[in-house]
mmCIF file of C-alpha atoms (C1' of nucleotides) in Angstrom:
data_model
loop_
_atom_site.group_PDB
_atom_site.id
_atom_site.type_symbol
_atom_site.label_atom_id
_atom_site.label_comp_id
_atom_site.label_asym_id
_atom_site.label_seq_id
_atom_site.Cartn_x
_atom_site.Cartn_y
_atom_site.Cartn_z
ATOM 1 C CA MET A 1 -56.295 -126.558 -171.613
ATOM 2 C CA THR A 2 -54.656 -123.724 -173.461
ATOM 3 C CA ASN A 3 -55.832 -120.230 -172.802
ATOM 4 C CA ALA A 4 -57.146 -119.801 -176.329
ATOM 5 C CA CYS A 5 -59.062 -122.993 -175.953
ATOM 6 C CA ALA A 6 -60.612 -121.777 -172.691
ATOM 7 C CA VAL A 7 -61.589 -118.511 -174.321
ATOM 8 C CA ARG A 8 -63.210 -120.339 -177.171
ATOM 9 C CA LYS A 9 -65.086 -122.689 -174.883
ATOM 10 C CA ALA A 10 -66.391 -119.721 -172.925
ATOM 11 C CA ALA A 11 -67.539 -118.099 -176.149
ATOM 12 C CA ASN A 12 -69.086 -121.388 -177.235
ATOM 13 C CA VAL A 13 -67.452 -121.263 -180.653
ATOM 14 C CA ALA A 14 -66.773 -124.581 -182.309
ATOM 15 C CA ARG A 15 -63.216 -125.441 -183.181
ATOM 16 C CA ARG A 16 -62.699 -125.511 -186.916
ATOM 17 C CA TYR A 17 -60.333 -127.373 -189.187
ATOM 18 C CA TRP A 18 -58.162 -126.501 -192.158
ATOM 19 C CA LEU A 19 -55.694 -127.984 -194.591
ATOM 20 C CA PHE A 20 -52.475 -126.074 -195.271
ATOM 21 C CA LYS A 21 -50.403 -127.001 -198.304
ATOM 22 C CA SER A 22 -46.652 -126.651 -198.287
ATOM 23 C CA GLU A 23 -44.047 -127.776 -200.735
ATOM 24 C CA PRO A 24 -41.626 -129.798 -198.599
ATOM 25 C CA GLU A 25 -38.638 -128.375 -200.441
ATOM 26 C CA THR A 26 -39.750 -124.936 -199.312
ATOM 27 C CA PHE A 27 -41.051 -125.714 -195.828
ATOM 28 C CA SER A 28 -41.600 -129.267 -194.631
ATOM 29 C CA TRP A 29 -43.100 -130.875 -191.562
ATOM 30 C CA ASP A 30 -39.537 -131.504 -190.355
ATOM 31 C CA ASP A 31 -38.854 -127.795 -190.686
ATOM 32 C CA LEU A 32 -41.897 -127.054 -188.547
ATOM 33 C CA GLU A 33 -40.830 -129.517 -185.856
ATOM 34 C CA ALA A 34 -37.318 -128.054 -185.890
ATOM 35 C CA ALA A 35 -38.536 -124.469 -185.593
ATOM 36 C CA PRO A 36 -38.410 -122.621 -182.250
ATOM 37 C CA ASP A 37 -41.429 -123.697 -180.175
ATOM 38 C CA ARG A 38 -42.286 -126.048 -183.073
ATOM 39 C CA SER A 39 -44.047 -122.987 -184.498
ATOM 40 C CA THR A 40 -43.976 -120.803 -187.551
ATOM 41 C CA PHE A 41 -45.749 -117.813 -189.003
ATOM 42 C CA TRP A 42 -47.480 -119.029 -192.162
ATOM 43 C CA ASP A 43 -46.333 -116.355 -194.592
ATOM 44 C CA GLY A 44 -46.268 -115.928 -198.333
ATOM 45 C CA VAL A 45 -49.908 -116.696 -199.126
ATOM 46 C CA ARG A 46 -50.778 -114.460 -202.076
ATOM 47 C CA ASN A 47 -54.261 -115.521 -203.017
ATOM 48 C CA TYR A 48 -57.272 -113.480 -201.956
ATOM 49 C CA GLN A 49 -59.519 -116.403 -201.100
ATOM 50 C CA ALA A 50 -56.846 -117.918 -198.874
ATOM 51 C CA ARG A 51 -56.065 -114.469 -197.469
ATOM 52 C CA ASN A 52 -59.674 -114.025 -196.391
ATOM 53 C CA LEU A 53 -59.553 -117.314 -194.500
ATOM 54 C CA LEU A 54 -56.266 -116.413 -192.815
ATOM 55 C CA ARG A 55 -57.459 -112.933 -191.890
ATOM 56 C CA ASP A 56 -61.073 -113.561 -190.918
ATOM 57 C CA GLU A 57 -61.877 -117.195 -190.307
ATOM 58 C CA ILE A 58 -58.946 -119.095 -188.834
ATOM 59 C CA LYS A 59 -58.817 -118.783 -185.054
ATOM 60 C CA SER A 60 -56.557 -119.893 -182.226
ATOM 61 C CA SER A 61 -56.903 -123.579 -181.343
ATOM 62 C CA ASP A 62 -58.212 -124.481 -184.813
ATOM 63 C CA GLY A 63 -56.762 -127.706 -186.217
ATOM 64 C CA VAL A 64 -54.542 -127.841 -189.295
ATOM 65 C CA LEU A 65 -53.793 -130.802 -191.539
ATOM 66 C CA PHE A 66 -50.234 -130.308 -192.791
ATOM 67 C CA TYR A 67 -50.108 -131.371 -196.438
ATOM 68 C CA HIS A 68 -46.998 -131.829 -198.562
ATOM 69 C CA SER A 69 -47.764 -130.744 -202.113
ATOM 70 C CA ASN A 70 -45.479 -131.339 -205.071
ATOM 71 C CA ALA A 71 -44.162 -134.355 -203.182
ATOM 72 C CA LYS A 72 -44.025 -138.015 -204.102
ATOM 73 C CA PRO A 73 -46.538 -138.956 -203.021
ATOM 74 C CA GLN A 74 -48.513 -135.985 -201.787
ATOM 75 C CA VAL A 75 -49.350 -136.688 -198.161
ATOM 76 C CA ILE A 76 -50.873 -135.282 -195.036
ATOM 77 C CA VAL A 77 -47.968 -135.708 -192.644
ATOM 78 C CA GLY A 78 -49.404 -134.507 -189.374
ATOM 79 C CA THR A 79 -51.545 -132.048 -187.500
ATOM 80 C CA ALA A 80 -50.767 -128.582 -186.259
ATOM 81 C CA VAL A 81 -52.693 -126.155 -184.126
ATOM 82 C CA VAL A 82 -53.261 -122.459 -184.699
ATOM 83 C CA VAL A 83 -51.639 -120.535 -181.855
ATOM 84 C CA ARG A 84 -52.137 -117.007 -183.172
ATOM 85 C CA PRO A 85 -54.886 -115.812 -185.505
ATOM 86 C CA GLY A 86 -54.517 -113.599 -188.552
ATOM 87 C CA SER A 87 -52.061 -110.728 -188.527
ATOM 88 C CA PRO A 88 -50.368 -108.828 -191.359
ATOM 89 C CA ASP A 89 -47.681 -110.822 -193.156
ATOM 90 C CA PRO A 90 -44.408 -108.885 -192.664
ATOM 91 C CA SER A 91 -42.868 -110.327 -195.823
ATOM 92 C CA GLN A 92 -45.150 -108.164 -197.977
ATOM 93 C CA PHE A 93 -43.218 -105.081 -196.784
ATOM 94 C CA ASP A 94 -39.758 -106.614 -197.120
ATOM 95 C CA ALA A 95 -38.223 -105.538 -200.419
ATOM 96 C CA ARG A 96 -35.723 -108.424 -200.211
ATOM 97 C CA SER A 97 -38.417 -111.043 -199.799
ATOM 98 C CA LYS A 98 -39.750 -112.961 -202.742
ATOM 99 C CA TYR A 99 -43.162 -112.293 -201.221
ATOM 100 C CA PHE A 100 -42.661 -108.507 -201.364
ATOM 101 C CA ASP A 101 -45.729 -106.625 -202.584
ATOM 102 C CA PRO A 102 -44.901 -103.018 -203.516
ATOM 103 C CA ASP A 103 -48.602 -102.147 -203.739
ATOM 104 C CA SER A 104 -49.451 -103.148 -200.178
ATOM 105 C CA LYS A 105 -49.813 -100.251 -197.723
ATOM 106 C CA ALA A 106 -48.550 -100.406 -194.139
ATOM 107 C CA ASP A 107 -51.796 -98.877 -192.875
ATOM 108 C CA ASP A 108 -53.880 -101.209 -195.004
ATOM 109 C CA PRO A 109 -52.020 -104.512 -195.341
ATOM 110 C CA ARG A 110 -53.111 -106.707 -198.166
ATOM 111 C CA TRP A 111 -51.741 -110.074 -196.965
ATOM 112 C CA TYR A 112 -52.169 -111.950 -193.704
ATOM 113 C CA GLY A 113 -50.912 -115.060 -192.014
ATOM 114 C CA VAL A 114 -51.439 -117.096 -188.859
ATOM 115 C CA THR A 115 -49.003 -118.865 -186.536
ATOM 116 C CA ILE A 116 -49.205 -122.640 -186.235
ATOM 117 C CA ARG A 117 -47.454 -125.122 -183.950
ATOM 118 C CA ALA A 118 -46.703 -128.744 -184.800
ATOM 119 C CA ASP A 119 -48.996 -131.056 -182.882
ATOM 120 C CA ARG A 120 -48.952 -134.710 -183.944
ATOM 121 C CA ARG A 121 -46.758 -136.356 -186.567
ATOM 122 C CA PHE A 122 -48.780 -139.063 -188.268
ATOM 123 C CA LYS A 123 -47.513 -142.606 -187.746
ATOM 124 C CA THR A 124 -49.139 -143.328 -191.073
ATOM 125 C CA PRO A 125 -49.054 -140.343 -193.445
ATOM 126 C CA VAL A 126 -52.272 -140.153 -195.425
ATOM 127 C CA SER A 127 -51.642 -139.878 -199.141
ATOM 128 C CA LEU A 128 -53.787 -138.232 -201.763
ATOM 129 C CA PRO A 129 -54.719 -141.570 -203.401
ATOM 130 C CA VAL A 130 -55.857 -142.868 -200.000
ATOM 131 C CA LEU A 131 -57.921 -139.724 -199.449
ATOM 132 C CA ARG A 132 -59.587 -140.320 -202.797
ATOM 133 C CA GLU A 133 -60.628 -143.861 -201.960
ATOM 134 C CA THR A 134 -61.741 -143.275 -198.368
ATOM 135 C CA PRO A 135 -65.521 -143.187 -197.894
ATOM 136 C CA GLY A 136 -66.696 -139.982 -196.273
ATOM 137 C CA LEU A 137 -64.050 -137.754 -197.829
ATOM 138 C CA GLU A 138 -65.660 -137.343 -201.243
ATOM 139 C CA GLU A 139 -66.417 -133.679 -200.613
ATOM 140 C CA MET A 140 -62.897 -132.704 -199.583
ATOM 141 C CA MET A 141 -61.597 -129.816 -201.602
ATOM 142 C CA VAL A 142 -58.089 -131.241 -201.923
ATOM 143 C CA ILE A 143 -59.277 -134.233 -203.964
ATOM 144 C CA LYS A 144 -61.271 -132.122 -206.393
ATOM 145 C CA LYS A 145 -59.774 -131.404 -209.758
ATOM 146 C CA GLY A 146 -58.054 -128.063 -210.015
ATOM 147 C CA ALA A 147 -58.356 -127.282 -206.302
ATOM 148 C CA ARG A 148 -55.286 -125.122 -205.982
ATOM 149 C CA LEU A 149 -56.243 -123.198 -202.878
ATOM 150 C CA SER A 150 -53.313 -123.473 -200.473
ATOM 151 C CA VAL A 151 -55.466 -122.947 -197.390
ATOM 152 C CA GLN A 152 -58.676 -124.962 -197.416
ATOM 153 C CA PRO A 153 -61.524 -125.614 -194.996
ATOM 154 C CA VAL A 154 -61.903 -129.187 -193.705
ATOM 155 C CA SER A 155 -65.112 -130.539 -192.184
ATOM 156 C CA ALA A 156 -65.151 -131.942 -188.647
ATOM 157 C CA GLU A 157 -66.126 -135.319 -190.106
ATOM 158 C CA ALA A 158 -63.202 -135.362 -192.529
ATOM 159 C CA TRP A 159 -60.831 -134.264 -189.759
ATOM 160 C CA LYS A 160 -61.936 -137.129 -187.560
ATOM 161 C CA ILE A 161 -61.531 -139.712 -190.313
ATOM 162 C CA ILE A 162 -58.102 -138.480 -191.391
ATOM 163 C CA VAL A 163 -56.663 -138.101 -187.893
ATOM 164 C CA GLY A 164 -57.968 -141.577 -187.134
ATOM 165 C CA MET A 165 -56.114 -143.023 -190.115
ATOM 166 C CA GLY A 166 -52.957 -141.016 -189.533
ATOM 167 C CA THR A 167 -52.507 -141.788 -185.844
ATOM 168 C CA LYS A 168 -53.170 -145.487 -186.248
ATOM 169 C CA SER A 169 -50.129 -147.757 -186.543
ATOM 170 C CA ALA A 170 -49.615 -149.130 -190.017
ATOM 171 C "C1'" DG B 1 -41.287 -132.289 -217.824
ATOM 172 C "C1'" DC B 2 -45.967 -131.719 -219.353
ATOM 173 C "C1'" DC B 3 -50.095 -129.505 -219.304
ATOM 174 C "C1'" DA B 4 -54.928 -128.618 -217.456
ATOM 175 C "C1'" DA B 5 -57.009 -125.616 -214.420
ATOM 176 C "C1'" DC B 6 -57.169 -121.552 -212.335
ATOM 177 C "C1'" DG B 7 -56.305 -116.589 -210.805
ATOM 178 C "C1'" DT B 8 -54.661 -112.141 -212.155
ATOM 179 C "C1'" DT B 9 -53.529 -108.478 -215.285
ATOM 180 C "C1'" DG B 10 -54.280 -105.115 -218.526
ATOM 181 C "C1'" DG B 11 -55.991 -103.352 -223.038
ATOM 182 C "C1'" DC B 12 -60.050 -101.849 -224.823
ATOM 183 C "C1'" DG C 1 -66.843 -104.564 -217.303
ATOM 184 C "C1'" DC C 2 -65.267 -107.917 -220.602
ATOM 185 C "C1'" DC C 3 -62.079 -111.168 -221.912
ATOM 186 C "C1'" DA C 4 -57.555 -112.625 -224.034
ATOM 187 C "C1'" DA C 5 -53.082 -113.301 -222.569
ATOM 188 C "C1'" DC C 6 -50.169 -114.580 -219.221
ATOM 189 C "C1'" DG C 7 -48.125 -116.735 -215.060
ATOM 190 C "C1'" DT C 8 -48.579 -120.166 -211.501
ATOM 191 C "C1'" DT C 9 -50.033 -124.313 -209.267
ATOM 192 C "C1'" DG C 10 -49.790 -128.908 -208.722
ATOM 193 C "C1'" DG C 11 -51.191 -133.692 -210.203
ATOM 194 C "C1'" DC C 12 -49.537 -136.946 -213.192
#
DNA sequence: GCCAACGTTGGC
DNA sequence: GCCAACGTTGGC
């Protein structure tokens, strides 16, 4: 049991689940697996709704569905785990970064990110069309029209269904 | 490559 | 505070 997990169990806080979108050409599942400690700081989110989740809601040991957007097809390729909760996103203060935000103050950072570590690569990636036709997932945000949020909440029920499909051999 | 949906900006 | 214009996202 990880330390964060033990802390959470002691506090009796339920583990929660999320879906993170990434364009594979920018940062793919393979990139995450190849990263030091199979981990990365999830930077560059510049949407207030997603920011609020990253800053306030997403906690260590939470589960993450890693989703490839703008891919053919769009798929959930695996699961990751949150290993560090929200902290200020350094790229907002880096003038050379494309995520630079000149209006963000060092003593009052506007943008946050979390650190995730690759957990399980799906044997069977779960595509968007499959999500759409799977009973029990009708309420998922990612299948709703115009759902552009790059960090989305996922119910425990949906998590269970999707991980079940993804880890099963084809 | 298109374009609908959405979030943000900025003039008033 | 409204809302038109604009830029971006992301499915198709």
